[in-house]
């Protein structure tokens, strides 16, 4: 990969560590439902309830991660949350015989896993301010390569033992925590231009004092419309698990046909970068424009699913939706880091928490409509949610008007 050599060694090491961490994480998440249903011999409703609890823990984790970034510091927050997540993963084999303890452990895993996300995004935005947009995209690609590797291995490991997948995920967390501890001790204190430095936390600018949480939440134009737009996109995207997946099985196709769609997703994220870069150069040069373009791609994908109920249509929809994902995922942290300065961790946590609500309610909403009429009503829900997402992203774009977040005057 010659393009990787154009980055400083510091960035190369960071990308490699992110890839390993995402590969470890993806060893577990595809298996949770199957583990509860098959290994623990619980009904599917219990399996879905565990995923729901883990997702709720993730929402709280997003919010706490953003709020605690400046209070705890980069090192304590990232290293601590990742390390605790790893230790909890090691505990899963020990607590699986106690259903309530198992559920509580899964909530904490969701919480600590998500706590590190806004912190890592904010760290990238502060540390590599001159290339933050580019770096957010490269980290996104590296993470998805890791996901592709992890999901390819998880089935093999599960055939040996579910617990082996959980333990190896825990190992990757411990290694990532150790990497970040050493990494943060070695790097300099570069941060975005014009921001005062916090000497105790490399890459972290000092937050302005005196800004209350209520004042920060009051700046709704920065995060609310973007967060709600993302909520509707994640809700609509539940059509894959709670619409396309059961439709494929009920149509007599092999389950592997469904997994191949996600293989296509992973391959496109890597090889489709030139196409996405062309879209950025021609019609979506700003983060706001990229969000608008992503919503259009998502909506087109949902329209294809609604209009054509066959496997080639699912392939076409996955291509469109993957391009939407490639535009959206780096654009959100890039916009927040650029517009909110030292308050980026807080707003990354809040926007991420709002968007994650769509992941929580999406499967339940889609499940109700699928039970009532199959893929067609689910397709309509996805299309309506896609339209609402586009509307909120456009409102978000209009609301910015080129202004930066300005702290209130101190007295």
Coordinates of C-alpha atoms in Angstrom, one line a residue:
X1 CA 0.0 0.0 0.0
X2 CA 2.1 2.9 -1.3
X3 CA -0.5 5.5 -0.2
X4 CA 0.2 4.5 3.5
X5 CA 3.8 5.5 3.2
X6 CA 2.7 9.1 2.5
X7 CA 1.7 9.4 6.2
X8 CA 4.1 9.9 9.1
X9 CA 5.0 6.7 11.0
X10 CA 3.0 7.9 14.0
X11 CA -0.2 7.8 11.9
X12 CA 0.7 4.4 10.3
X13 CA 1.1 2.9 13.8
X14 CA -2.2 4.4 14.9
X15 CA -4.0 3.0 11.8
X16 CA -2.6 -0.5 12.4
X17 CA -3.7 -0.5 16.0
X18 CA -7.2 0.7 15.0
X19 CA -7.4 -2.1 12.5
X20 CA -6.4 -4.7 15.1
X21 CA -8.9 -3.3 17.6
X22 CA -11.8 -3.3 15.1
X23 CA -11.0 -6.9 14.0
X24 CA -11.1 -8.0 17.7
X25 CA -14.4 -6.2 18.3
X26 CA -16.0 -7.8 15.2
X27 CA -15.2 -11.3 16.6
X28 CA -18.0 -10.9 19.0
X29 CA -20.9 -8.7 17.9
X30 CA -22.2 -11.0 15.1
X31 CA -22.4 -13.9 17.6
X32 CA -24.2 -12.4 20.6
X33 CA -27.7 -13.4 19.4
X34 CA -26.6 -16.8 18.3
X35 CA -24.7 -17.4 21.6
X36 CA -27.7 -16.5 23.8
X37 CA -30.0 -18.7 21.6
X38 CA -27.8 -21.7 21.0
X39 CA -25.2 -21.8 23.8
X40 CA -27.3 -20.4 26.7
X41 CA -30.5 -22.1 25.3
X42 CA -32.6 -18.9 25.8
X43 CA -35.5 -17.9 23.4
X44 CA -34.9 -15.4 20.6
X45 CA -36.8 -12.7 22.5
X46 CA -34.1 -12.9 25.3
X47 CA -31.4 -12.7 22.7
X48 CA -33.0 -9.6 21.2
X49 CA -33.4 -8.1 24.7
X50 CA -29.7 -8.6 25.4
X51 CA -28.8 -6.7 22.2
X52 CA -31.2 -4.0 23.2
X53 CA -29.6 -3.6 26.6
X54 CA -26.1 -3.5 25.1
X55 CA -27.2 -0.8 22.7
X56 CA -28.7 1.3 25.5
X57 CA -25.4 0.9 27.4
X58 CA -23.7 2.2 24.2
X59 CA -25.9 5.3 24.1
X60 CA -25.0 6.1 27.7
X61 CA -21.3 5.4 26.9
X62 CA -21.4 7.9 24.0
X63 CA -22.7 10.6 26.2
X64 CA -20.4 9.9 29.1
X65 CA -17.4 9.7 26.8
X66 CA -18.0 13.1 25.4
X67 CA -18.7 14.7 28.8
X68 CA -15.7 13.1 30.6
X69 CA -13.1 13.8 27.9
X70 CA -11.8 17.0 29.4
X71 CA -12.4 16.0 33.0
X72 CA -10.5 12.7 32.9
X73 CA -8.1 13.4 30.1
X74 CA -7.3 11.5 26.9
X75 CA -5.1 8.8 28.6
X76 CA -7.4 7.9 31.5
X77 CA -10.6 7.9 29.4
X78 CA -9.4 6.0 26.4
X79 CA -7.0 3.6 28.1
X80 CA -9.4 3.1 31.1
X81 CA -12.6 2.4 29.1
X82 CA -10.9 0.1 26.6
X83 CA -9.1 -1.8 29.4
X84 CA -12.3 -2.2 31.4
X85 CA -14.1 -3.4 28.3
X86 CA -11.5 -6.1 27.8
X87 CA -11.7 -7.2 31.4
X88 CA -15.5 -7.5 31.1
X89 CA -15.1 -9.6 28.0
X90 CA -12.8 -12.0 30.0
X91 CA -15.6 -12.2 32.6
X92 CA -18.3 -13.4 30.1
X93 CA -17.4 -17.1 30.3
X94 CA -17.6 -16.8 34.1
X95 CA -20.9 -15.1 34.4
X96 CA -22.8 -16.8 31.5
X97 CA -24.4 -19.3 33.9
X98 CA -26.2 -16.4 35.7
X99 CA -28.6 -14.8 33.3
X100 CA -29.0 -11.5 35.2
X101 CA -25.3 -11.2 35.8
X102 CA -24.7 -11.9 32.1
X103 CA -27.2 -9.2 31.1
X104 CA -25.5 -6.7 33.4
X105 CA -22.1 -7.5 32.0
X106 CA -23.4 -7.0 28.5
X107 CA -24.7 -3.5 29.4
X108 CA -21.3 -2.6 30.8
X109 CA -19.6 -3.9 27.7
X110 CA -21.8 -1.7 25.6
X111 CA -21.1 1.3 27.9
X112 CA -17.3 1.1 28.1
X113 CA -16.9 0.2 24.4
X114 CA -18.8 3.3 23.4
X115 CA -17.1 5.6 25.9
X116 CA -13.9 5.4 24.0
X117 CA -15.4 6.3 20.6
X118 CA -16.0 10.0 21.0
X119 CA -12.6 10.3 22.8
X120 CA -10.7 8.6 20.0
X121 CA -12.5 10.7 17.4
X122 CA -11.8 13.9 19.3
X123 CA -8.2 12.9 19.7
X124 CA -7.7 12.5 16.0
X125 CA -9.4 15.9 15.4
X126 CA -7.1 17.6 17.9
X127 CA -3.9 15.7 17.2
X128 CA -4.0 15.8 13.4
X129 CA -6.0 19.0 12.8
X130 CA -4.4 19.8 9.5
X131 CA -5.4 16.5 8.0
X132 CA -8.4 15.6 10.2
X133 CA -10.9 15.0 7.3
X134 CA -8.5 12.8 5.5
X135 CA -7.5 10.9 8.6
X136 CA -11.1 10.3 9.7
X137 CA -11.7 8.7 6.3
X138 CA -8.6 6.5 6.4
X139 CA -9.3 5.4 10.0
X140 CA -12.8 4.5 8.9
X141 CA -11.4 2.4 6.0
X142 CA -8.9 0.7 8.3
X143 CA -11.6 -0.1 10.9
X144 CA -13.7 -1.7 8.2
X145 CA -10.8 -3.8 6.9
X146 CA -10.6 -5.0 10.5
X147 CA -14.3 -5.7 10.6
X148 CA -14.0 -7.7 7.4
X149 CA -11.2 -9.8 8.9
X150 CA -12.9 -10.2 12.2
X151 CA -16.3 -11.3 10.8
X152 CA -14.5 -13.8 8.5
X153 CA -12.8 -15.4 11.5
X154 CA -15.7 -15.2 14.0
X155 CA -17.6 -18.1 12.4
X156 CA -14.5 -20.3 12.5
X157 CA -13.8 -19.5 16.1
X158 CA -17.4 -20.0 17.1
X159 CA -17.3 -23.5 15.6
X160 CA -14.5 -24.2 18.1
X161 CA -15.9 -22.2 21.0
X162 CA -18.0 -19.0 21.5
X163 CA -15.9 -18.2 24.5
X164 CA -12.8 -18.2 22.4
X165 CA -14.2 -15.4 20.3
X166 CA -15.0 -13.4 23.5
X167 CA -11.6 -14.0 25.0
X168 CA -9.7 -13.0 21.8
X169 CA -11.8 -9.8 21.7
X170 CA -10.8 -9.1 25.3
X171 CA -7.1 -9.7 24.3
X172 CA -7.4 -7.2 21.5
X173 CA -8.9 -4.6 23.9
X174 CA -6.0 -5.1 26.4
X175 CA -3.5 -4.8 23.6
X176 CA -5.2 -1.7 22.3
X177 CA -5.2 -0.1 25.8
X178 CA -1.5 -0.9 26.2
X179 CA -0.8 0.6 22.8
X180 CA -2.6 3.8 23.6
X181 CA -0.9 4.1 26.9
X182 CA 2.6 3.9 25.3
X183 CA 1.5 6.0 22.3
X184 CA 0.2 8.9 24.4
X185 CA 3.3 8.9 26.5
X186 CA 5.6 9.1 23.4
X187 CA 3.8 11.6 21.2
X188 CA 4.3 15.4 21.3
X189 CA 1.6 17.8 22.2
X190 CA 0.4 18.9 18.8
X191 CA -3.2 20.1 18.6
X192 CA -5.3 22.3 16.4
X193 CA -4.1 25.8 15.6
X194 CA -5.1 28.5 18.0
X195 CA -6.1 26.2 20.9
X196 CA -4.3 26.3 24.2
X197 CA -2.6 23.1 25.2
X198 CA -3.4 20.9 28.2
X199 CA 0.1 19.9 29.2
X200 CA -1.1 16.7 31.0
X201 CA -2.9 15.3 28.0
X202 CA -1.0 15.2 24.6
X203 CA -3.3 16.2 21.7
X204 CA -5.9 17.7 24.0
X205 CA -6.7 21.4 24.1
X206 CA -8.0 23.0 27.2
X207 CA -11.7 23.6 27.3
X208 CA -13.0 27.0 28.0
X209 CA -14.0 27.3 31.6
X210 CA -17.4 28.3 32.8
X211 CA -19.5 26.8 29.9
X212 CA -22.3 24.8 31.5
X213 CA -23.7 21.6 30.1
X214 CA -27.0 23.4 29.6
X215 CA -25.3 26.1 27.5
X216 CA -23.6 23.5 25.4
X217 CA -26.8 21.6 24.9
X218 CA -28.5 24.9 23.9
X219 CA -26.3 25.1 20.8
X220 CA -28.7 22.8 19.0
X221 CA -27.7 23.8 15.5
X222 CA -24.4 22.2 16.0
X223 CA -25.6 18.7 16.8
X224 CA -29.4 18.2 17.0
X225 CA -30.4 18.1 13.3
X226 CA -27.4 16.1 12.3
X227 CA -28.0 13.7 15.2
X228 CA -31.7 13.2 14.3
X229 CA -30.8 12.7 10.7
X230 CA -28.4 10.0 11.6
X231 CA -31.0 8.4 13.9
X232 CA -33.4 8.0 11.0
X233 CA -30.7 6.6 8.8
X234 CA -29.8 3.9 11.4
X235 CA -33.5 3.2 11.9
X236 CA -33.9 2.7 8.2
X237 CA -30.8 0.6 7.9
X238 CA -32.4 -2.0 10.1
X239 CA -34.1 -3.1 7.0
X240 CA -31.1 -5.4 6.3
X241 CA -31.4 -7.5 9.5
X242 CA -35.2 -7.2 10.0
X243 CA -36.3 -7.2 6.4
X244 CA -33.9 -8.4 3.8
X245 CA -32.4 -11.2 5.9
X246 CA -35.7 -13.0 6.7
X247 CA -37.0 -12.4 3.1
X248 CA -33.9 -14.1 1.7
X249 CA -34.4 -17.1 4.0
X250 CA -38.1 -17.3 3.4
X251 CA -37.5 -17.2 -0.4
X252 CA -35.5 -20.4 -0.1
X253 CA -32.1 -18.7 -0.6
X254 CA -29.1 -19.8 1.5
X255 CA -28.1 -17.7 4.5
X256 CA -24.7 -17.3 2.8
X257 CA -26.4 -15.1 0.2
X258 CA -27.1 -12.6 2.9
X259 CA -23.6 -12.7 4.4
X260 CA -22.2 -12.1 0.8
X261 CA -24.0 -8.7 0.8
X262 CA -21.9 -7.7 3.8
X263 CA -18.8 -9.0 2.2
X264 CA -19.6 -6.7 -0.7
X265 CA -20.0 -3.9 1.8
X266 CA -16.5 -4.5 3.2
X267 CA -14.9 -4.8 -0.2
X268 CA -16.6 -1.6 -1.5
X269 CA -15.4 0.4 1.4
X270 CA -11.9 -0.4 0.4
X271 CA -11.9 -0.4 -3.4
X272 CA -14.6 2.3 -3.8
X273 CA -12.6 5.2 -2.3
X274 CA -11.8 6.7 -5.7
X275 CA -15.5 7.0 -6.5
X276 CA -16.3 8.6 -3.2
X277 CA -13.4 11.0 -3.5
X278 CA -14.7 12.0 -7.0
X279 CA -18.2 12.7 -5.4
X280 CA -16.5 14.8 -2.7
X281 CA -14.5 16.8 -5.3
X282 CA -17.4 17.4 -7.7
X283 CA -20.6 17.9 -5.5
X284 CA -19.8 17.4 -1.8
X285 CA -16.7 19.4 -0.8
X286 CA -17.9 20.3 2.7
X287 CA -18.9 17.9 5.5
X288 CA -22.5 19.2 5.4
X289 CA -22.7 18.5 1.6
X290 CA -21.3 15.0 2.2
X291 CA -24.1 14.3 4.7
X292 CA -26.7 15.4 2.2
X293 CA -25.2 13.3 -0.5
X294 CA -25.0 10.3 1.8
X295 CA -28.7 10.6 2.6
X296 CA -29.5 10.6 -1.1
X297 CA -27.5 7.4 -1.7
X298 CA -29.2 5.7 1.3
X299 CA -32.6 6.8 0.1
X300 CA -31.9 5.5 -3.4
X301 CA -30.9 2.1 -1.9
X302 CA -34.1 1.9 0.1
X303 CA -36.2 2.7 -3.0
X304 CA -34.5 -0.1 -4.9
X305 CA -35.3 -2.6 -2.2
X306 CA -38.9 -1.4 -2.1
X307 CA -39.4 -1.5 -5.8
X308 CA -37.6 -4.8 -6.7
X309 CA -37.8 -7.8 -4.4
X310 CA -34.9 -9.9 -5.8
X311 CA -31.3 -10.6 -5.0
X312 CA -29.8 -8.5 -7.8
X313 CA -31.8 -5.6 -6.4
X314 CA -30.3 -6.2 -3.0
X315 CA -26.8 -6.1 -4.5
X316 CA -27.6 -2.8 -6.2
X317 CA -29.1 -1.4 -2.9
X318 CA -26.0 -2.5 -0.9
X319 CA -23.7 -0.7 -3.4
X320 CA -25.7 2.5 -3.1
X321 CA -26.0 2.3 0.7
X322 CA -22.3 1.6 1.1
X323 CA -21.4 4.7 -0.8
X324 CA -23.8 6.6 1.5
X325 CA -22.0 5.1 4.5
X326 CA -18.6 6.0 3.1
X327 CA -19.7 9.6 2.8
X328 CA -21.4 9.9 6.2
X329 CA -19.1 8.1 8.6
X330 CA -16.1 10.4 8.3
X331 CA -18.1 13.6 7.7
X332 CA -19.7 13.7 11.2
X333 CA -16.5 13.7 13.3
X334 CA -14.8 15.9 10.8
X335 CA -17.6 18.5 11.0
X336 CA -17.8 18.4 14.8
X337 CA -14.1 18.7 15.2
X338 CA -13.9 21.6 12.8
X339 CA -16.8 23.6 14.2
X340 CA -16.7 23.1 18.0
X341 CA -13.0 23.2 18.8
X342 CA -12.3 22.2 22.4
X343 CA -15.9 21.1 22.9
X344 CA -15.7 18.5 20.1
X345 CA -15.7 15.5 22.6
X346 CA -18.9 16.6 24.2
X347 CA -20.7 17.1 20.9
X348 CA -19.3 13.9 19.4
X349 CA -20.8 12.1 22.3
X350 CA -24.2 13.8 22.1
X351 CA -24.5 13.4 18.4
X352 CA -23.4 9.8 18.5
X353 CA -25.8 9.1 21.4
X354 CA -28.8 10.6 19.4
X355 CA -27.9 8.6 16.3
X356 CA -27.5 5.4 18.3
X357 CA -31.2 5.6 19.3
X358 CA -32.0 4.6 15.7
X359 CA -30.0 1.4 16.1
X360 CA -32.0 0.6 19.3
X361 CA -35.5 1.2 18.0
X362 CA -34.9 0.2 14.4
X363 CA -35.0 -3.6 14.8
X364 CA -38.2 -3.4 16.9
X365 CA -40.0 -1.1 14.5
X366 CA -39.0 -3.1 11.5
X367 CA -39.9 -6.3 13.2
X368 CA -43.5 -5.1 13.8
X369 CA -44.0 -4.1 10.2
X370 CA -42.3 -7.2 8.8
X371 CA -44.7 -9.4 10.9
X372 CA -47.6 -7.5 9.5
X373 CA -46.8 -7.7 5.8
X374 CA -43.2 -8.8 5.0
X375 CA -40.7 -6.7 3.0
X376 CA -43.1 -4.2 1.4
X377 CA -44.2 -2.3 4.6
X378 CA -40.6 -2.5 5.9
X379 CA -39.4 -1.0 2.7
X380 CA -41.9 1.9 3.0
X381 CA -40.7 2.5 6.6
X382 CA -37.1 2.7 5.3
X383 CA -38.0 5.0 2.5
X384 CA -39.9 7.4 4.8
X385 CA -37.1 7.3 7.4
X386 CA -34.6 8.0 4.5
X387 CA -36.6 11.1 3.4
X388 CA -36.7 12.4 7.0
X389 CA -33.0 11.9 7.3
X390 CA -32.4 13.9 4.1
X391 CA -34.7 16.7 5.4
X392 CA -32.8 16.9 8.7
X393 CA -29.4 16.9 7.1
X394 CA -30.5 19.7 4.8
X395 CA -31.8 21.7 7.8
X396 CA -28.5 21.0 9.5
X397 CA -26.6 22.3 6.5
X398 CA -28.7 25.5 6.3
X399 CA -28.4 26.1 10.1
X400 CA -24.6 26.4 10.0
X401 CA -24.2 29.5 7.8
X402 CA -20.5 29.3 8.2
X403 CA -20.4 30.2 11.9
X404 CA -18.1 28.6 14.4
X405 CA -19.3 27.7 17.9
X406 CA -18.6 30.8 20.1
X407 CA -18.5 30.5 23.9
X408 CA -20.6 32.9 25.9
X409 CA -18.7 35.8 27.4
X410 CA -17.2 35.2 30.8
X411 CA -17.8 37.7 33.5

